[in-house]
Short mmCIF file of C-alpha atoms in Angstrom, two decimals:
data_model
loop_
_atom_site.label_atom_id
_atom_site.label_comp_id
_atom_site.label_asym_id
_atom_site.label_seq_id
_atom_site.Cartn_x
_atom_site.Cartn_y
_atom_site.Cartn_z
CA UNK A 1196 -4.38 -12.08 -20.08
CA UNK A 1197 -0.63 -11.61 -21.06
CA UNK A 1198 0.25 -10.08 -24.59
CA UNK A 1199 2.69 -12.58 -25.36
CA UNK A 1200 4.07 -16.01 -23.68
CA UNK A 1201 7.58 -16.43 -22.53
CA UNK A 1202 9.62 -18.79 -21.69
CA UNK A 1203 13.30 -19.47 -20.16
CA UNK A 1204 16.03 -21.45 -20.09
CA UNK A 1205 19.12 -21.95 -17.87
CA UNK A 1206 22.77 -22.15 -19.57
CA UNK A 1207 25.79 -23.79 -18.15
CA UNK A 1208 29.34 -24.30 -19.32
CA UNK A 1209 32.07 -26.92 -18.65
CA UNK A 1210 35.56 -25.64 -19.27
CA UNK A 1211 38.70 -27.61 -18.20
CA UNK A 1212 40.65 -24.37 -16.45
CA UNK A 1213 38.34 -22.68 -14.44
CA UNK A 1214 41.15 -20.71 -13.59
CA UNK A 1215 41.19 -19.33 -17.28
CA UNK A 1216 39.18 -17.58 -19.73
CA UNK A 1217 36.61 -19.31 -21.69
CA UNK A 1218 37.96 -20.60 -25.18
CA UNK A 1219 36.99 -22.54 -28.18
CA UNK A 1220 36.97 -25.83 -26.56
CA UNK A 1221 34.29 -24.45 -23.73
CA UNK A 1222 31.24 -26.90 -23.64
CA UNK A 1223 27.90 -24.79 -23.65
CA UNK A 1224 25.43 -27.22 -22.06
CA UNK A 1225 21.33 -26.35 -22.36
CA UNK A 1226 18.57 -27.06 -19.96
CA UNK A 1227 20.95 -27.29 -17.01
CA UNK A 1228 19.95 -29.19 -13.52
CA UNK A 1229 21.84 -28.70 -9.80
CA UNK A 1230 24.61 -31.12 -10.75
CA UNK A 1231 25.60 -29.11 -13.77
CA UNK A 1232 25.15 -26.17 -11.78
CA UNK A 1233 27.44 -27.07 -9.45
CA UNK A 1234 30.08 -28.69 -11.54
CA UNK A 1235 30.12 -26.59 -14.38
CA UNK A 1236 32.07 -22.97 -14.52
CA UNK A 1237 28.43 -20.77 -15.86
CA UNK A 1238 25.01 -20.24 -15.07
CA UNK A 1239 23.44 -18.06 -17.57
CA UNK A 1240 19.44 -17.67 -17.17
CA UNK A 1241 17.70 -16.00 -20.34
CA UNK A 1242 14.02 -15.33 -20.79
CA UNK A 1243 12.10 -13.98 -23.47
CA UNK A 1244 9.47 -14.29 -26.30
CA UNK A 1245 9.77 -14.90 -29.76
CA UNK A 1246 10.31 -11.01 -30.42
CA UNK A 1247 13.45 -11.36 -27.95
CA UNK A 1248 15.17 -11.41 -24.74
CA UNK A 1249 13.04 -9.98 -21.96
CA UNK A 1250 14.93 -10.37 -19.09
CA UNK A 1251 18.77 -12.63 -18.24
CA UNK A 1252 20.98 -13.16 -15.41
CA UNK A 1253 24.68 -14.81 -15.38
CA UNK A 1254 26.91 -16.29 -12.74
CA UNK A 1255 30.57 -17.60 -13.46
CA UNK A 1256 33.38 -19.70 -11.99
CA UNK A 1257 36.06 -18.46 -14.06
CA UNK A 1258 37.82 -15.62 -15.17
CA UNK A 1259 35.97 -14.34 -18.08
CA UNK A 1260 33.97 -15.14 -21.37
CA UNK A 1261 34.96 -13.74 -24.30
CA UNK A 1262 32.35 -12.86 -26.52
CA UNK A 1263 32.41 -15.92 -29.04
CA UNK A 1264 31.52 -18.02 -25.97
CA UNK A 1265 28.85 -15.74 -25.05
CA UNK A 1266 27.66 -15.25 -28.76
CA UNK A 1267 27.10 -19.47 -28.60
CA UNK A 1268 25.57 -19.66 -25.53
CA UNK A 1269 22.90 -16.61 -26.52
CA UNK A 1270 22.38 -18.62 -30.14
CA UNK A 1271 21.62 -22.03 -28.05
CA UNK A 1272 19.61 -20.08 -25.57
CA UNK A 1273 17.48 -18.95 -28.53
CA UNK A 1274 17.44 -22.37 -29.93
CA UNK A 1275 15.84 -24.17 -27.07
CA UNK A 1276 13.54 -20.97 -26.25
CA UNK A 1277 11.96 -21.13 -29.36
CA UNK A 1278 11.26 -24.70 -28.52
CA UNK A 1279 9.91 -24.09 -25.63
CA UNK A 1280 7.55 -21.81 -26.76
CA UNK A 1281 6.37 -24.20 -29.62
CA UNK A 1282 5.21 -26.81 -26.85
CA UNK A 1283 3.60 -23.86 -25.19
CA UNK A 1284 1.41 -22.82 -27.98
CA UNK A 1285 0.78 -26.45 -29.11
CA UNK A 1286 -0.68 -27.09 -25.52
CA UNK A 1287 -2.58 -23.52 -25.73
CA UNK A 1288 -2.26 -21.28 -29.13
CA UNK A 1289 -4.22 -18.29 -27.84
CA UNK A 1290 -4.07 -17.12 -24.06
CA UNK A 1291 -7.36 -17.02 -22.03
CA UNK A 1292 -9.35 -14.24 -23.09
CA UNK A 1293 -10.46 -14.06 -19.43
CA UNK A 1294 -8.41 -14.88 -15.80
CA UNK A 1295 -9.66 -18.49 -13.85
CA UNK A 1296 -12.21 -17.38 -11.33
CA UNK A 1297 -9.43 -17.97 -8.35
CA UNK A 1298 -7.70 -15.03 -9.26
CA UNK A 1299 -8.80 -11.51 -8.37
CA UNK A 1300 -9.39 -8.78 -11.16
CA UNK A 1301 -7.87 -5.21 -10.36
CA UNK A 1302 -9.42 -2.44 -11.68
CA UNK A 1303 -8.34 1.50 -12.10
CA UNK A 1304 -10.61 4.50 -12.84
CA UNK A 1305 -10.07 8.15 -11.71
CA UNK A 1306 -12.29 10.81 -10.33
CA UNK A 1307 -11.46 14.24 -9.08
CA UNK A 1308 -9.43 14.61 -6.03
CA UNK A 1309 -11.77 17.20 -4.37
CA UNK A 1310 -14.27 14.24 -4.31
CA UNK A 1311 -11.83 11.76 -2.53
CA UNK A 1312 -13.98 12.73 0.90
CA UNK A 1313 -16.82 11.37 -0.98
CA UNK A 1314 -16.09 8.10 -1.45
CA UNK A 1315 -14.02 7.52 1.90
CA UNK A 1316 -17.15 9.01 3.92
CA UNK A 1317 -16.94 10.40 7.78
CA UNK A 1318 -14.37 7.66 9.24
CA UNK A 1319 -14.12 5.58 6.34
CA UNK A 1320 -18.01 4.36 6.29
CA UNK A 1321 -18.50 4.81 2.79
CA UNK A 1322 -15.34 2.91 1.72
CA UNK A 1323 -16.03 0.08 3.89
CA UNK A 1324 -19.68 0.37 2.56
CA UNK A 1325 -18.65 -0.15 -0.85
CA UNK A 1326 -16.06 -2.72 -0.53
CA UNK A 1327 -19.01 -5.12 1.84
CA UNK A 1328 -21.81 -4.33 -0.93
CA UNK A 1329 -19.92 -5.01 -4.16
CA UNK A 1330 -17.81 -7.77 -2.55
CA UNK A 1331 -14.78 -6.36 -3.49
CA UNK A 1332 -11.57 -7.99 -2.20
CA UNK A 1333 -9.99 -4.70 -1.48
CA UNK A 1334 -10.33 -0.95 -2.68
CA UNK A 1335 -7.57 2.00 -2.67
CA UNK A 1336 -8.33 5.52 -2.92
CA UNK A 1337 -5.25 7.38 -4.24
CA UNK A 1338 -4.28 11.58 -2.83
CA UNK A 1339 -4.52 12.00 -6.79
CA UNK A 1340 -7.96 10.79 -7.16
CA UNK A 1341 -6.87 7.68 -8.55
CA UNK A 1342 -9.17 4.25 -7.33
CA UNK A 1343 -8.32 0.80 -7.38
CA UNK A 1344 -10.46 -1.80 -7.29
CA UNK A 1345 -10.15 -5.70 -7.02
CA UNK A 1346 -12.73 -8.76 -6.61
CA UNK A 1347 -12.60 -11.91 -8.06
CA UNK A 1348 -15.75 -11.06 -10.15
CA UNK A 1349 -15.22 -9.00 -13.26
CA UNK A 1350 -18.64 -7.93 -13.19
CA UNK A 1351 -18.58 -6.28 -9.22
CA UNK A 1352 -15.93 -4.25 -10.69
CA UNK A 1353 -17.74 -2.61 -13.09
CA UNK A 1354 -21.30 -2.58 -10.76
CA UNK A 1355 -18.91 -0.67 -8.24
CA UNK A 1356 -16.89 1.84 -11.03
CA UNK A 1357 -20.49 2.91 -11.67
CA UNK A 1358 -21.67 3.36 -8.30
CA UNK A 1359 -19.01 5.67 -7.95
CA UNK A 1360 -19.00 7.65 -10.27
CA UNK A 1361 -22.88 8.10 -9.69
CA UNK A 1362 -21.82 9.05 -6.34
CA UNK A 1363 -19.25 11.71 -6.90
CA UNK A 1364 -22.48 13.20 -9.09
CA UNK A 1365 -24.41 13.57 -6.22
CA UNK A 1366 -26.17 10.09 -6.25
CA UNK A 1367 -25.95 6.77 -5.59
CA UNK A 1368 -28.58 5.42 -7.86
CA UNK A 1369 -28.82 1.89 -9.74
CA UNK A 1370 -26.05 -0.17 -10.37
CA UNK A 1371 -25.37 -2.26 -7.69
CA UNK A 1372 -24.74 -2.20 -4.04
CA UNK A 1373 -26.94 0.41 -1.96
CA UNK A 1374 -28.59 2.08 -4.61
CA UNK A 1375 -30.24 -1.47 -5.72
CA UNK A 1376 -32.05 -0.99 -1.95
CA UNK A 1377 -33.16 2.57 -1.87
CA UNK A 1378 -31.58 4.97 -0.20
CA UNK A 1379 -29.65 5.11 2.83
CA UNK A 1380 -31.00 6.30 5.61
CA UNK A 1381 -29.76 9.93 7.23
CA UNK A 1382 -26.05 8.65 8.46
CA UNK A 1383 -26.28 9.70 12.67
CA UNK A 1384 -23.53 12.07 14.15
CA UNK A 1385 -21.00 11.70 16.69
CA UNK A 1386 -22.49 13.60 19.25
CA UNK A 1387 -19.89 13.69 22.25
CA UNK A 1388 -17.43 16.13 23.10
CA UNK A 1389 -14.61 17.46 20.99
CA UNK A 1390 -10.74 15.96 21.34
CA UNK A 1391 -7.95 18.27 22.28
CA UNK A 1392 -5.56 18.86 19.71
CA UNK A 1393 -2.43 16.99 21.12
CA UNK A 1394 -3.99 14.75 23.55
CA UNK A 1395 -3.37 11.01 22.69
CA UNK A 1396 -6.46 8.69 22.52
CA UNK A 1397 -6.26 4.47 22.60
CA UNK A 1398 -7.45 4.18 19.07
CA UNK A 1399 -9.64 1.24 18.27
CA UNK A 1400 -9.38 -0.09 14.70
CA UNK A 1401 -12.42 0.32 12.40
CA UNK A 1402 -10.76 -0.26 9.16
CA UNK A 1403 -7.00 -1.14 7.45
CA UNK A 1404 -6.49 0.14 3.78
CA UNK A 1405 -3.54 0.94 2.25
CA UNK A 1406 -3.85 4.61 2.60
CA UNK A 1407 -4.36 4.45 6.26
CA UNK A 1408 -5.74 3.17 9.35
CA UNK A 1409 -9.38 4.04 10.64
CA UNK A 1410 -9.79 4.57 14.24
CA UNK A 1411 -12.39 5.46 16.81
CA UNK A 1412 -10.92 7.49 19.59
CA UNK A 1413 -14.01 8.33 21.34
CA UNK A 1414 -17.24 6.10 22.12
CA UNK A 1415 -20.16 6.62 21.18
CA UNK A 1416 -23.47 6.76 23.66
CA UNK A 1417 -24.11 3.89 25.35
CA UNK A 1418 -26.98 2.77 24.37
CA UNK A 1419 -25.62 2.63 20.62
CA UNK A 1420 -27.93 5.99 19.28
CA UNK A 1421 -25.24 8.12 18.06
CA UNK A 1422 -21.65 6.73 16.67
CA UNK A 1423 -17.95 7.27 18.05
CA UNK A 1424 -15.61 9.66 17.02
CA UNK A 1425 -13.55 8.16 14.30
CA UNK A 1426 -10.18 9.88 12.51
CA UNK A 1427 -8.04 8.81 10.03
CA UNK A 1428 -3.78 7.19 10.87
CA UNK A 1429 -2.29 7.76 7.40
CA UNK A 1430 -0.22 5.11 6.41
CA UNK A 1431 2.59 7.90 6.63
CA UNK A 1432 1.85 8.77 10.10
CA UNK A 1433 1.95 5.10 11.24
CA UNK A 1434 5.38 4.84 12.30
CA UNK A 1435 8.67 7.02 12.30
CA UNK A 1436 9.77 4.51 9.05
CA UNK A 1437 8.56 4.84 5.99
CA UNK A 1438 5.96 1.68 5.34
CA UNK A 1439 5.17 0.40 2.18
CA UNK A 1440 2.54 -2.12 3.10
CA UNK A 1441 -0.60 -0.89 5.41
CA UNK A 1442 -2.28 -3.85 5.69
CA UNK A 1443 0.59 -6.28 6.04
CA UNK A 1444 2.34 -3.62 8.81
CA UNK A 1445 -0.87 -3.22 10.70
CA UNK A 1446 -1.55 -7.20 10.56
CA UNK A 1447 1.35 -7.98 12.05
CA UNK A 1448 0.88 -5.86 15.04
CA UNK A 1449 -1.58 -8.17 15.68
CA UNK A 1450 -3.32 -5.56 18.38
CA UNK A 1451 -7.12 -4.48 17.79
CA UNK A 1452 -5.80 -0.66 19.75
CA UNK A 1453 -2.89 1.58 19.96
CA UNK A 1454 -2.02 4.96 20.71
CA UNK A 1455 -2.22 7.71 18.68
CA UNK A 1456 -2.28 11.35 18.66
CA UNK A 1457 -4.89 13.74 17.12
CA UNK A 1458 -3.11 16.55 15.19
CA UNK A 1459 -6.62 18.55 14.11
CA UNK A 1460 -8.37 18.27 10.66
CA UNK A 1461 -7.43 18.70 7.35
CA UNK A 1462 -9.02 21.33 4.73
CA UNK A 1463 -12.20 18.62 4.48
CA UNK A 1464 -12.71 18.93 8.20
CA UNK A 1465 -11.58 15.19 8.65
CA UNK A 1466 -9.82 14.49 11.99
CA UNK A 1467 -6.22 13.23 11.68
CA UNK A 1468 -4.44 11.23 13.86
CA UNK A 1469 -0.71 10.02 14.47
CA UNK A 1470 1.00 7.50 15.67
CA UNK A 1471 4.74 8.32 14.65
CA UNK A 1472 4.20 11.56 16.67
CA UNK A 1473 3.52 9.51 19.82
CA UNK A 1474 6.08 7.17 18.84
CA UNK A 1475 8.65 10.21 18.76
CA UNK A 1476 7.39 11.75 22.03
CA UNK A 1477 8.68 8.57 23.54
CA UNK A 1478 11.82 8.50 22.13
CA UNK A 1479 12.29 11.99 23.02
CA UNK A 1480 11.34 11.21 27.17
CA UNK A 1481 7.64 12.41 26.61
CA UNK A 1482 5.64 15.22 25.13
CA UNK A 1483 6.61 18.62 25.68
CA UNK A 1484 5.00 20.32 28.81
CA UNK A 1485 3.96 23.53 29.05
CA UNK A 1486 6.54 25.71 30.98
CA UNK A 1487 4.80 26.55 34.52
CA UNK A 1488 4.00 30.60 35.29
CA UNK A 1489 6.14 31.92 37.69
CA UNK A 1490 3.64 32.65 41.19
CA UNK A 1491 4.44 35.87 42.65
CA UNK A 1492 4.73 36.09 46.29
CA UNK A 1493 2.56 38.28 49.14
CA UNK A 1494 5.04 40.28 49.65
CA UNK A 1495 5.48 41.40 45.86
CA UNK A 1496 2.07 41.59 45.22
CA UNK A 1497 1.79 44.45 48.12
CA UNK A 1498 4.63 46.26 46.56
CA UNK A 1499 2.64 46.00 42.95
CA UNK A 1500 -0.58 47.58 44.91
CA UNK A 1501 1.35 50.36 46.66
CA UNK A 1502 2.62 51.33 43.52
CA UNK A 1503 -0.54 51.80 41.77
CA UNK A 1504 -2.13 53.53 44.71
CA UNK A 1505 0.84 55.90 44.43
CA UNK A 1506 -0.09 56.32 40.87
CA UNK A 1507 -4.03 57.36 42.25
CA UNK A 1508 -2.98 59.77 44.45
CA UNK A 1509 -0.68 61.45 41.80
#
């Protein structure tokens, strides 16, 4: 639903100098197509609603327009805007009070940022848990504890704002999703050994969203009993650039794996991985190895044990 419809119209100009400033003899010309385009001296663009302009953008082939010319071409702009906008609202008077069913809903609600970890869950479970139960077409969970939401059902948004919230309150409970099946079962531990902070792991992807990237870096047991170890690739440790789309960036890697580092957990206890760190140790010829101790030879470990049986017998 918009607030208010708004329409455009492209301006052109013919002018006999082109090598002049407009004057009073400059043709303003409405509505114009490729040929005017071309052949004229102006292309003025201006959009906007009956209140105003909203938005406008000019090219010119000459030297100037003084500010009659531009005062006409504004007036006839307005003109045929206006009538534009009449056989807008004669083919619809009132926009739809709700969107066509094609195109998604987006949603925004906020909950406190110390309950973030909440609704993410241990390697993104939860998240990916909502988003598959509500049919959501994607979910975003902001550092400020902002969410958004979007499904092409108006409904599932509001099923899944609930659910949420009930969860941050300790529950889960009706609404939608989950809670409309009882409740979950006791969620199984990773149950293998601990990473080393530093190492680098062959992530696997487990989820894309636009905070970040989901990855097991450990398996599981074999026989499926306990999970893998999963951290989370923030979309700010995905590359040395900055990225502004997760998804879009990760999709057109078009790899299931990569390499990342694990840097430790954050204050939640959530394990955090990097890419951009490996990325740099490359650059740089590798990471950083641990400068070897110096091995002392036979002969200057007999010197050290004289000396300290000379301290004895002191």
């Amino acid at each position: 639903p918009i607030k208010s419809p708004v329409a455009g119209i492209a301006m052109g100009m013919l002018l006999d100098d082109t090598h002049s400033v407009s004057d009073d003899d400059a043709v303003i010309v409405s509505d114009i197509l490729g040929t005017e385009d071309g052949l004229g001296t102006m292309d003025f663009k201006v959009a906007g609603d009956r209140s105003g302009i909203t938005t406008f953008q000019l090219d010119i082939k000459c030297e100037g327009l003084t500010i009659e010319t531009m005062s006409r071409a504004l007036q006839q702009a307005k003109v045929g805007r206006l009538h534009i906008l009449d056989k807008m609202e004669s083919a619809l008077a009132v926009h739809r009070s709700e969107l066509p069913p094609t195109i998604p809903r987006i949603g925004k609600f906020n909950i406190p940022a110390d309950n973030i970890g909440k609704v993410i869950g241990p390697g993104g479970k939860q998240i990916r848990a909502i988003i598959e139960d509500f049919g959501l077409t994607n979910m975003d969970v902001g550092e400020d504890g902002e969410i958004q939401v979007s499904s092409l059902d108006t409904e599932k948004l509001k099923k899944a704002e609930e659910f949420i919230m009930n969860l941050i309150k300790g529950g889960g409970g009706p609404g939608g999703g989950r809670g409309e099946r009882g409740p979950r079962a006791p969620r199984v531990a990773y149950a293998g050994p601990e990473p080393e902070e530093g190492a680098v792991f062959k992530g696997k992807i487990t989820g894309i969203h636009q905070f970040g990237v989901f990855m097991e870096i450990l398996p599981g047991a074999e026989d499926g009993s306990t999970p893998g170890l999963e951290g989370l690739c923030h979309v700010s440790e995905l590359h040395t650039e900055r990225i502004r789309n997760c998804e879009g960036f990760v999709n057109s890697m078009g790899v299931q794996e990569f390499d990342v580092k694990y840097v430790g957990k954050n204050a939640k206890g959530q394990l955090q991985l990097s890419r951009k760190s490996v990325l740099e140790d490359k650059k740089n010829g590798g990471p950083k190895k641990p400068e070897p101790k110096p091995e002392m030879s036979a002969a200057e470990v007999d010197v050290i044990a004289q000396a300290i049986e000379g301290i004895k017998n002191l």
